[in-house]
Short mmCIF file of C-alpha atoms in Angstrom, two decimals:
data_model
loop_
_atom_site.label_atom_id
_atom_site.label_comp_id
_atom_site.label_asym_id
_atom_site.label_seq_id
_atom_site.Cartn_x
_atom_site.Cartn_y
_atom_site.Cartn_z
CA MET A 7 26.90 -51.39 19.99
CA SER A 8 29.79 -53.84 20.02
CA LYS A 9 33.29 -52.98 18.87
CA GLU A 10 32.79 -55.25 15.84
CA GLN A 11 29.64 -53.41 14.78
CA SER A 12 31.22 -49.98 15.13
CA GLY A 13 34.30 -51.17 13.22
CA THR A 14 32.13 -52.36 10.35
CA GLY A 15 30.30 -49.05 10.31
CA GLN A 16 33.58 -47.19 10.07
CA VAL A 17 34.64 -49.25 7.05
CA PHE A 18 31.44 -48.43 5.16
CA GLN A 19 31.52 -44.76 6.13
CA GLY A 20 34.93 -44.51 4.49
CA TYR A 21 33.64 -46.27 1.38
CA ALA A 22 30.53 -44.10 1.17
CA ARG A 23 32.69 -41.02 0.62
CA PHE A 24 33.90 -42.50 -2.67
CA TYR A 25 30.77 -44.37 -3.76
CA ASP A 26 29.46 -41.70 -6.15
CA GLN A 27 32.90 -41.30 -7.73
CA LEU A 28 33.27 -45.05 -8.23
CA TYR A 29 29.85 -45.33 -9.86
CA ALA A 30 29.90 -42.05 -11.81
CA THR A 31 29.67 -43.90 -15.13
CA LYS A 32 26.90 -46.25 -14.00
CA SER A 33 23.81 -46.13 -16.22
CA TYR A 34 21.06 -45.28 -13.77
CA ASP A 35 18.61 -44.96 -16.67
CA ALA A 36 19.24 -48.60 -17.60
CA GLU A 37 18.90 -49.72 -14.00
CA VAL A 38 15.62 -47.81 -13.58
CA ALA A 39 14.30 -49.48 -16.73
CA PHE A 40 15.37 -52.89 -15.36
CA VAL A 41 13.65 -52.32 -12.01
CA LEU A 42 10.44 -51.08 -13.62
CA ASP A 43 10.52 -54.07 -15.99
CA ARG A 44 10.78 -56.41 -12.99
CA VAL A 45 7.85 -54.64 -11.32
CA ALA A 46 5.79 -54.97 -14.52
CA ALA A 47 6.70 -58.67 -14.78
CA HIS A 48 4.86 -59.15 -11.50
CA GLY A 49 1.71 -57.54 -12.87
CA HIS A 50 2.14 -54.05 -11.47
CA THR A 51 2.26 -50.72 -13.23
CA VAL A 52 4.40 -47.84 -12.03
CA PRO A 53 5.04 -48.38 -8.31
CA ARG A 54 3.66 -45.84 -5.89
CA ARG A 55 6.23 -46.67 -3.22
CA LEU A 56 9.70 -48.20 -3.22
CA LEU A 57 11.87 -49.31 -0.36
CA ASP A 58 15.56 -48.56 -0.84
CA LEU A 59 17.66 -50.73 1.47
CA GLY A 60 21.30 -49.79 1.57
CA CYS A 61 21.53 -49.20 -2.15
CA GLY A 62 24.28 -46.63 -2.38
CA THR A 63 23.75 -42.94 -1.91
CA GLY A 64 20.25 -42.67 -3.34
CA ASP A 65 20.93 -41.79 -6.98
CA LEU A 66 18.88 -44.72 -8.28
CA LEU A 67 15.89 -43.86 -6.13
CA ALA A 68 16.17 -40.21 -7.20
CA GLU A 69 15.75 -41.36 -10.82
CA MET A 70 12.54 -43.25 -9.95
CA LYS A 71 10.36 -40.15 -10.28
#
């Protein structure tokens, strides 16, 4: 790993500690509804699998039960 890559990782590790605090008032229910609406718009029902790519600390995916 280059110095630039490890430096970038360090920046995001510091941010991750505060992510949940910064987004504590975020409406995950509304975002879940939006995602499921987008899935339905493409002709699918409730998804069986979802891929979560770097989307915070996992609170949204946890709501996708």
